[in-house]
Coordinates of C-alpha atoms in Angstrom, one line a residue:
M1 CA -13.3 -11.2 -24.5
P2 CA -15.6 -9.7 -21.7
E3 CA -16.3 -5.9 -22.4
S4 CA -13.7 -4.9 -19.9
G5 CA -11.2 -6.6 -22.0
Q6 CA -12.3 -4.9 -25.1
S7 CA -12.3 -1.3 -23.5
K8 CA -9.0 -2.0 -22.3
Q9 CA -7.5 -1.9 -25.9
G10 CA -9.2 0.9 -26.8
Q11 CA -8.3 2.9 -23.4
V12 CA -4.5 2.2 -23.5
A13 CA -4.5 3.4 -27.3
Q14 CA -5.8 6.8 -26.2
T15 CA -4.3 7.5 -22.8
G16 CA -0.9 5.6 -23.3
P17 CA 2.6 7.9 -23.5
A18 CA 3.1 9.5 -27.2
S19 CA 6.7 7.9 -26.9
A20 CA 6.1 4.5 -25.9
P21 CA 5.5 1.7 -28.5
S22 CA 1.6 0.5 -29.0
P23 CA 1.1 -2.6 -27.0
P24 CA 0.4 -5.6 -28.8
P25 CA -3.2 -6.7 -29.8
V26 CA -5.1 -8.0 -26.9
A27 CA -4.6 -11.9 -27.2
P28 CA -6.9 -14.7 -25.8
V29 CA -7.0 -15.3 -22.1
S30 CA -4.3 -17.4 -21.1
T31 CA -4.9 -20.6 -19.1
G32 CA -3.5 -19.2 -15.7
V33 CA -5.5 -16.0 -16.2
A34 CA -8.7 -17.8 -16.7
A35 CA -8.1 -20.4 -13.8
A36 CA -7.0 -17.4 -11.3
R37 CA -10.5 -15.8 -12.3
R38 CA -12.5 -18.9 -11.9
A39 CA -10.8 -19.1 -8.6
G40 CA -12.5 -15.9 -7.5
L41 CA -12.7 -15.6 -3.7
V42 CA -9.6 -17.7 -2.9
V43 CA -7.4 -15.6 -5.4
T44 CA -8.8 -12.5 -3.5
L45 CA -7.9 -13.8 0.0
V46 CA -4.7 -15.0 -1.2
L47 CA -3.7 -11.5 -2.7
G48 CA -5.1 -9.7 0.4
G49 CA -2.8 -12.0 2.3
L50 CA 0.2 -10.8 0.7
T51 CA -0.8 -7.2 0.7
A52 CA -1.5 -7.3 4.6
L53 CA 1.8 -9.5 5.0
P54 CA 3.9 -6.2 5.4
P55 CA 1.6 -4.4 7.8
L56 CA 1.5 -7.4 10.2
S57 CA 5.5 -7.8 10.0
M58 CA 5.6 -4.0 11.0
D59 CA 2.6 -3.4 13.6
M60 CA 2.6 -6.9 15.5
Y61 CA 6.2 -5.9 16.4
L62 CA 5.2 -2.6 17.7
P63 CA 3.8 -3.8 21.4
A64 CA 7.1 -5.7 21.5
M65 CA 9.9 -2.6 21.3
P66 CA 10.2 -2.3 25.2
A67 CA 11.0 -5.7 25.7
V68 CA 13.5 -6.0 23.0
T69 CA 15.4 -2.9 24.4
D70 CA 15.6 -4.7 27.7
S71 CA 16.3 -8.2 26.3
L72 CA 19.1 -7.0 23.6
H73 CA 20.3 -4.2 26.4
A74 CA 20.2 -1.6 23.3
P75 CA 18.8 1.9 23.6
A76 CA 15.7 2.6 22.5
A77 CA 16.9 4.7 19.5
T78 CA 18.8 1.5 18.1
V79 CA 15.7 -0.8 18.3
Q80 CA 13.8 2.0 16.4
L81 CA 16.0 1.3 13.6
T82 CA 14.5 -2.2 13.4
L83 CA 11.2 -0.6 12.2
T84 CA 13.2 1.9 10.1
A85 CA 15.2 -1.2 8.3
C86 CA 12.0 -2.9 7.6
L87 CA 10.4 0.0 6.1
A88 CA 13.3 0.8 4.0
G89 CA 13.5 -2.8 2.6
M90 CA 9.8 -2.8 1.8
A91 CA 10.3 0.5 -0.3
L92 CA 13.5 -0.6 -2.1
G93 CA 12.5 -4.4 -2.7
Q94 CA 9.8 -3.2 -4.7
L95 CA 12.3 -1.8 -7.2
V96 CA 13.8 -5.2 -7.5
V97 CA 10.8 -7.6 -7.7
G98 CA 8.6 -5.5 -10.0
P99 CA 11.0 -6.1 -13.1
M100 CA 11.8 -9.3 -12.5
S101 CA 8.0 -10.4 -12.4
D102 CA 7.9 -8.8 -15.8
K103 CA 10.7 -10.7 -16.9
W104 CA 10.0 -14.1 -15.2
G105 CA 6.6 -14.1 -14.6
R106 CA 4.6 -13.3 -11.3
R107 CA 5.1 -16.8 -9.7
R108 CA 8.6 -17.4 -9.5
P109 CA 9.9 -13.8 -7.9
L110 CA 6.9 -13.9 -5.5
L111 CA 7.8 -17.7 -4.2
A112 CA 11.3 -16.4 -3.8
G113 CA 10.5 -13.6 -1.9
M114 CA 8.5 -15.7 0.4
L115 CA 11.1 -18.3 0.9
V116 CA 13.7 -15.5 1.8
Y117 CA 10.8 -13.8 3.9
I118 CA 10.3 -17.0 6.2
V119 CA 14.2 -17.4 6.6
A120 CA 14.7 -13.9 7.4
T121 CA 11.9 -13.8 9.9
A122 CA 12.7 -17.0 11.6
I123 CA 16.4 -15.7 12.0
C124 CA 15.0 -12.2 13.5
A125 CA 13.4 -14.9 16.1
F126 CA 16.9 -15.7 17.3
A127 CA 19.1 -12.6 16.7
P128 CA 21.4 -12.4 19.8
T129 CA 22.2 -8.7 19.1
A130 CA 20.3 -5.4 18.0
E131 CA 22.7 -4.9 15.0
M132 CA 21.9 -8.6 13.6
L133 CA 17.9 -8.0 14.2
I134 CA 18.5 -4.8 12.0
A135 CA 19.9 -6.5 9.0
F136 CA 17.4 -9.1 8.8
R137 CA 14.8 -6.8 9.5
L138 CA 16.0 -5.0 6.2
L139 CA 16.1 -8.5 4.5
Q140 CA 12.6 -9.2 5.6
G141 CA 11.3 -6.2 4.4
L142 CA 13.1 -6.7 1.3
A143 CA 11.7 -9.9 0.5
G144 CA 8.1 -9.2 2.1
A145 CA 8.1 -6.5 -0.7
A146 CA 7.4 -9.2 -3.3
G147 CA 3.8 -9.7 -2.0
I148 CA 2.9 -6.1 -2.2
V149 CA 4.4 -5.5 -5.5
I150 CA 3.3 -8.6 -7.2
A151 CA -0.3 -8.8 -5.8
R152 CA -0.8 -5.5 -7.5
A153 CA 0.6 -6.7 -10.9
V154 CA -1.4 -9.7 -10.7
V155 CA -4.7 -7.7 -10.2
R156 CA -3.5 -5.7 -13.3
D157 CA -3.1 -8.7 -15.3
L158 CA -6.5 -10.4 -14.3
Y159 CA -8.5 -7.2 -14.5
D160 CA -9.2 -4.0 -16.5
G161 CA -11.0 -0.7 -15.6
V162 CA -14.4 -1.1 -13.7
E163 CA -13.3 -4.5 -12.5
M164 CA -9.7 -3.7 -11.6
A165 CA -10.8 -0.5 -9.5
R166 CA -13.4 -2.6 -7.5
F167 CA -10.7 -5.4 -7.1
F168 CA -8.3 -2.5 -5.5
S169 CA -11.3 -1.6 -3.0
T170 CA -11.6 -5.3 -2.0
L171 CA -8.1 -5.8 -1.4
M172 CA -8.5 -2.4 0.7
L173 CA -11.4 -4.2 2.7
I174 CA -8.7 -7.2 3.8
S175 CA -5.2 -5.4 3.8
G176 CA -7.0 -2.3 5.7
V177 CA -7.8 -4.8 8.6
A178 CA -4.3 -5.8 9.2
P179 CA -3.0 -2.7 10.7
I180 CA -6.0 -2.9 13.3
I181 CA -5.8 -6.2 14.4
A182 CA -1.7 -6.6 14.3
P183 CA -1.0 -4.8 17.2
L184 CA -3.8 -6.9 19.3
I185 CA -2.3 -10.1 18.2
G186 CA 1.2 -8.8 18.9
G187 CA 0.0 -8.0 22.5
Q188 CA -1.9 -11.5 22.9
V189 CA 1.4 -13.3 21.7
L190 CA 3.3 -11.4 24.6
R191 CA 0.9 -12.7 27.0
V192 CA 1.9 -16.5 26.4
T193 CA 5.7 -15.8 25.2
D194 CA 8.3 -13.0 24.7
W195 CA 8.8 -10.8 21.8
R196 CA 10.8 -13.9 19.8
G197 CA 7.3 -15.6 19.8
I198 CA 6.1 -12.6 17.7
F199 CA 8.8 -13.6 15.0
V200 CA 7.8 -17.3 15.1
V201 CA 4.1 -16.5 14.7
L202 CA 5.2 -14.4 11.4
T203 CA 7.4 -17.0 10.3
A204 CA 4.4 -19.7 10.3
V205 CA 2.1 -16.9 8.6
G206 CA 4.8 -16.7 5.9
V207 CA 4.9 -20.5 5.7
L208 CA 1.1 -20.9 5.5
L209 CA 0.8 -18.1 2.9
T210 CA 3.6 -19.5 0.7
L211 CA 1.7 -23.1 0.5
V212 CA -1.4 -21.2 -0.4
V213 CA 0.2 -19.3 -3.1
V214 CA 1.9 -22.6 -4.6
K215 CA -1.6 -24.4 -4.6
W216 CA -3.8 -21.8 -5.6
L217 CA -2.1 -18.7 -7.3
H218 CA -1.6 -19.7 -10.9
E219 CA 0.7 -17.8 -13.3
T220 CA -1.0 -14.8 -14.5
L221 CA 1.6 -13.2 -16.9
P222 CA 1.8 -15.4 -20.2
V223 CA 5.4 -16.1 -21.8
E224 CA 4.8 -14.2 -24.7
K225 CA 4.1 -10.7 -22.7
R226 CA 7.1 -11.1 -20.7
H227 CA 10.5 -8.9 -21.0
G228 CA 13.6 -10.7 -21.9
G229 CA 16.2 -8.0 -21.1
G230 CA 18.2 -7.7 -17.5
V231 CA 18.8 -4.7 -15.3
G232 CA 19.7 -2.2 -18.2
E233 CA 16.2 -2.7 -20.0
A234 CA 14.1 -2.5 -16.2
L235 CA 15.8 0.8 -15.8
R236 CA 14.8 1.8 -19.5
T237 CA 11.0 0.5 -18.7
M238 CA 11.1 2.5 -15.6
R239 CA 12.4 5.5 -17.1
G240 CA 9.8 5.2 -19.8
L241 CA 7.0 4.9 -17.3
L242 CA 8.4 8.2 -15.3
A243 CA 8.6 9.9 -18.6
D244 CA 4.8 9.3 -19.1
R245 CA 3.5 12.6 -17.4
V246 CA 0.3 11.3 -16.5
F247 CA 1.8 7.9 -14.8
A248 CA 4.2 10.1 -13.0
G249 CA 1.0 12.5 -11.9
Y250 CA -0.9 9.3 -10.4
M251 CA 2.0 8.0 -8.7
L252 CA 2.8 11.0 -6.9
T253 CA -0.6 11.7 -6.2
G254 CA -1.0 8.4 -4.5
G255 CA 2.2 8.7 -2.8
L256 CA 1.3 12.3 -1.5
A257 CA -2.0 11.0 -0.2
F258 CA -0.3 7.9 1.3
A259 CA 1.9 10.4 3.1
A260 CA -0.9 12.2 4.6
L261 CA -2.0 8.6 6.2
F262 CA 1.7 8.2 7.3
A263 CA 1.7 11.6 9.0
Y264 CA -1.6 10.3 11.0
I265 CA -0.1 6.9 11.9
S266 CA 2.7 8.9 13.3
A267 CA 1.6 11.7 15.3
S268 CA -2.0 10.1 16.6
P269 CA -0.7 8.1 19.4
F270 CA 1.0 11.3 21.0
V271 CA -1.8 13.7 19.8
V272 CA -4.8 11.6 21.1
Q273 CA -3.1 10.7 24.1
E274 CA -0.5 13.3 25.3
I275 CA -2.3 16.5 24.0
Y276 CA -5.7 15.6 24.5
G277 CA -5.7 13.1 27.2
A278 CA -7.5 9.9 26.1
S279 CA -6.4 6.9 27.5
P280 CA -4.7 4.0 25.6
Q281 CA -7.9 2.2 25.4
A282 CA -9.4 5.3 23.8
F283 CA -6.9 5.8 21.5
S284 CA -7.1 2.4 20.3
L285 CA -11.0 2.6 20.0
L286 CA -10.6 5.9 17.9
F287 CA -7.8 4.1 15.6
G288 CA -10.3 1.3 14.9
V289 CA -12.8 3.6 13.9
N290 CA -11.0 5.7 11.6
S291 CA -9.5 2.5 10.0
I292 CA -13.3 1.0 9.7
G293 CA -14.0 4.4 8.1
L294 CA -11.2 4.0 5.3
I295 CA -12.5 0.6 4.4
T296 CA -16.2 1.4 4.3
V297 CA -15.6 4.4 1.9
G298 CA -13.5 1.8 -0.2
Q299 CA -15.9 -0.6 -0.5
I300 CA -18.5 2.5 -1.2
N301 CA -16.2 3.3 -4.0
G302 CA -15.6 -0.4 -5.3
R303 CA -19.4 -1.5 -4.9
L304 CA -21.5 1.9 -5.7
L305 CA -19.4 4.3 -7.5
V306 CA -16.9 2.4 -9.7
G307 CA -18.9 1.8 -13.1
R308 CA -21.4 4.8 -12.3
V309 CA -18.8 7.6 -11.7
S310 CA -15.5 7.9 -13.7
L311 CA -12.4 6.8 -11.3
D312 CA -11.1 10.4 -12.0
K313 CA -14.0 12.3 -10.5
A314 CA -14.0 9.7 -7.4
L315 CA -10.3 10.3 -7.0
G316 CA -10.8 14.3 -7.3
F317 CA -13.6 14.3 -4.8
G318 CA -11.5 12.2 -2.4
L319 CA -8.3 14.6 -2.8
A320 CA -10.7 17.3 -2.0
V321 CA -12.2 16.1 1.2
I322 CA -8.6 15.1 2.2
T323 CA -7.5 18.6 1.7
L324 CA -10.4 20.2 3.6
S325 CA -10.3 18.1 6.3
A326 CA -6.5 18.8 6.7
T327 CA -7.5 22.7 6.6
A328 CA -10.0 22.1 9.4
L329 CA -7.5 20.2 11.7
L330 CA -5.0 22.9 10.9
L331 CA -7.2 25.9 12.1
M332 CA -8.6 23.8 15.1
T333 CA -5.2 22.8 16.1
A334 CA -3.7 26.3 15.7
G335 CA -6.3 27.6 18.3
V336 CA -8.2 29.9 15.4
F337 CA -11.5 28.4 17.1
G338 CA -10.4 28.7 20.3
E339 CA -9.8 25.5 22.6
V340 CA -11.2 22.5 21.0
G341 CA -11.4 19.1 22.9
L342 CA -10.8 15.5 21.4
F343 CA -13.9 15.0 19.9
P344 CA -13.7 17.8 16.9
I345 CA -9.9 16.9 16.4
A346 CA -10.9 13.2 16.2
A347 CA -13.9 13.7 13.7
G348 CA -11.7 15.6 11.5
L349 CA -9.2 12.8 11.4
F350 CA -12.1 10.5 10.8
V351 CA -13.2 12.1 7.8
L352 CA -9.6 12.9 6.3
M353 CA -8.8 8.9 6.9
S354 CA -12.3 7.8 5.2
A355 CA -11.5 9.8 2.1
M356 CA -8.6 7.8 1.9
G357 CA -10.9 4.7 0.7
L358 CA -11.4 7.0 -2.4
A359 CA -7.9 8.1 -2.9
M360 CA -6.1 5.1 -2.6
P361 CA -7.8 2.6 -4.6
N362 CA -8.3 4.8 -7.6
T363 CA -4.6 6.5 -7.8
N364 CA -3.6 2.7 -8.4
A365 CA -6.1 1.5 -10.8
L366 CA -5.6 4.6 -13.0
A367 CA -1.7 4.3 -12.9
L368 CA -2.0 0.5 -13.7
L369 CA -4.5 1.4 -16.7
R370 CA -1.5 3.1 -18.4
T371 CA 1.1 0.1 -18.2
P372 CA -0.4 -3.1 -19.4
H373 CA 3.0 -3.8 -21.0
A374 CA 4.9 -3.3 -17.5
A375 CA 2.5 -4.0 -14.6
G376 CA 5.3 -5.1 -12.4
S377 CA 7.8 -2.3 -12.9
A378 CA 4.7 0.2 -12.6
S379 CA 3.5 -1.5 -9.2
A380 CA 7.1 -1.3 -8.2
L381 CA 7.2 2.6 -8.7
I382 CA 3.9 2.9 -7.2
G383 CA 4.6 1.1 -4.0
T384 CA 8.4 2.4 -3.8
A385 CA 7.2 6.1 -3.9
S386 CA 4.5 5.6 -1.3
F387 CA 6.8 4.2 0.8
L388 CA 9.7 6.6 0.4
I389 CA 7.4 9.5 0.6
G390 CA 5.8 8.2 3.4
A391 CA 8.9 7.9 5.3
V392 CA 9.9 11.4 4.5
A393 CA 6.7 13.0 5.7
S394 CA 6.4 11.1 8.8
P395 CA 9.3 12.4 11.1
L396 CA 8.1 15.9 10.3
V397 CA 5.0 15.7 12.6
G398 CA 7.2 15.8 15.5
I399 CA 9.4 18.3 14.5
A400 CA 7.8 20.8 17.1
G401 CA 7.9 18.6 19.9
E402 CA 5.0 16.7 21.4
G403 CA 3.3 19.2 22.9
T404 CA 1.4 20.4 19.7
A405 CA -0.3 18.9 16.8
V406 CA -0.2 21.7 14.5
P407 CA 3.0 20.0 12.6
M408 CA 0.7 16.8 11.9
A409 CA -1.9 19.1 10.5
V410 CA 0.8 21.1 8.6
V411 CA 2.1 17.8 6.9
Q412 CA -1.4 16.7 6.1
L413 CA -2.5 19.9 4.3
V414 CA 0.9 20.1 2.5
C415 CA 0.5 16.5 1.4
G416 CA -3.0 17.0 0.1
V417 CA -2.4 20.4 -1.7
G418 CA 0.4 18.5 -3.3
A419 CA -1.4 15.7 -4.4
V420 CA -4.1 18.0 -5.9
A421 CA -1.6 19.8 -7.4
C422 CA -0.2 16.5 -9.2
F423 CA -3.6 15.5 -10.3
V424 CA -4.3 18.6 -11.7
G425 CA -0.8 19.6 -13.1
L426 CA 0.1 16.2 -14.2
C427 CA -2.9 14.1 -14.9
R428 CA -5.1 16.6 -16.4
P429 CA -8.1 14.2 -17.0
W430 CA -10.3 16.6 -18.3
Q431 CA -7.8 16.6 -21.4
R432 CA -8.4 12.8 -22.1
R433 CA -11.6 11.5 -23.7
P434 CA -13.9 10.5 -21.0
E435 CA -13.7 6.9 -20.2
A436 CA -16.6 4.5 -19.3
V437 CA -14.7 3.8 -15.9

């Protein structure tokens, strides 16, 4: 086995929960795992596409919402539920697909999810009412969740330690581009067709990605490592994972950091445009610059820091920067420094967003290092926690109306402090033996 595979056995033994059974000895690399590793770049692109599909499904649709309101003669609040339904589906679907992938392998649940996604998306394109669109957007989110959860589980099957952290940073590069280009693609589609054409494009993307999965993504979970139980065993597995204090700590740390990101996404359109007077073009530019900052730091993490600095140290530094940036944003938006213009606010948001490139891939890697025996269920819990905490935090940014940016900064600071508290209070990295990663 490679060196990283040898370190995996020792690391799981030293960091796993005391109540959990010892993992089985490291077996020879299966044919599917070996083939997937050999595929290299192709597998990276496939997993990146699976991770990027949900944000594409969400954000390509954003420019079309006014047109949907007019076309279906529905109130704006009702059409807004189409986004909420898709987001809820993505959160809950991971809880279903994750345990399924631990029982039946990665390919079968993934392909089933992709087929349901294609059908649901195609029906969305022809939905005659807002209610039907909401229902099938929920189904679209439930099915699209398969790509998110199984992509993380496949990474856990293929890689370990340093290699896994680097791969998560690479996935961030691919999936991080999706929210940037998705609204632009949606806007261009609307130039040649109506809002239904966006769902036609998403259906075509789903078909293409499914064909790519069939051809190039081999099964990565050997039969001997699968779980044979049903719903009861899946629930017991998840309960055992949540009982692991360290895993729960990383899960909550990542979820709260993700919630700070959600707060930015929800609030930035009115903060940048309505409060600080930027044009839509300037807002798009700032949004893109911040996303590039996140992607760049993620690549620095994967290519330069991982293997030289422990994952816990990199994560701790990222959380500290997020918290300090949120503090600075709160002081500026509350008027402590007097009137501030757009540039200081944009700088604070850029630093906060860039630090996510340290927080997000490292929390994923550290949490999944604890769970070689249930990577699918663990991935499901990580994803669901992030989406649900983000969904709770997101509406709070507008609680004081659209005339102040203070709620955004407060939510980000609370999330940052909460993430630090979970990291320090639950993960307690100083109590575990220093690791090579």
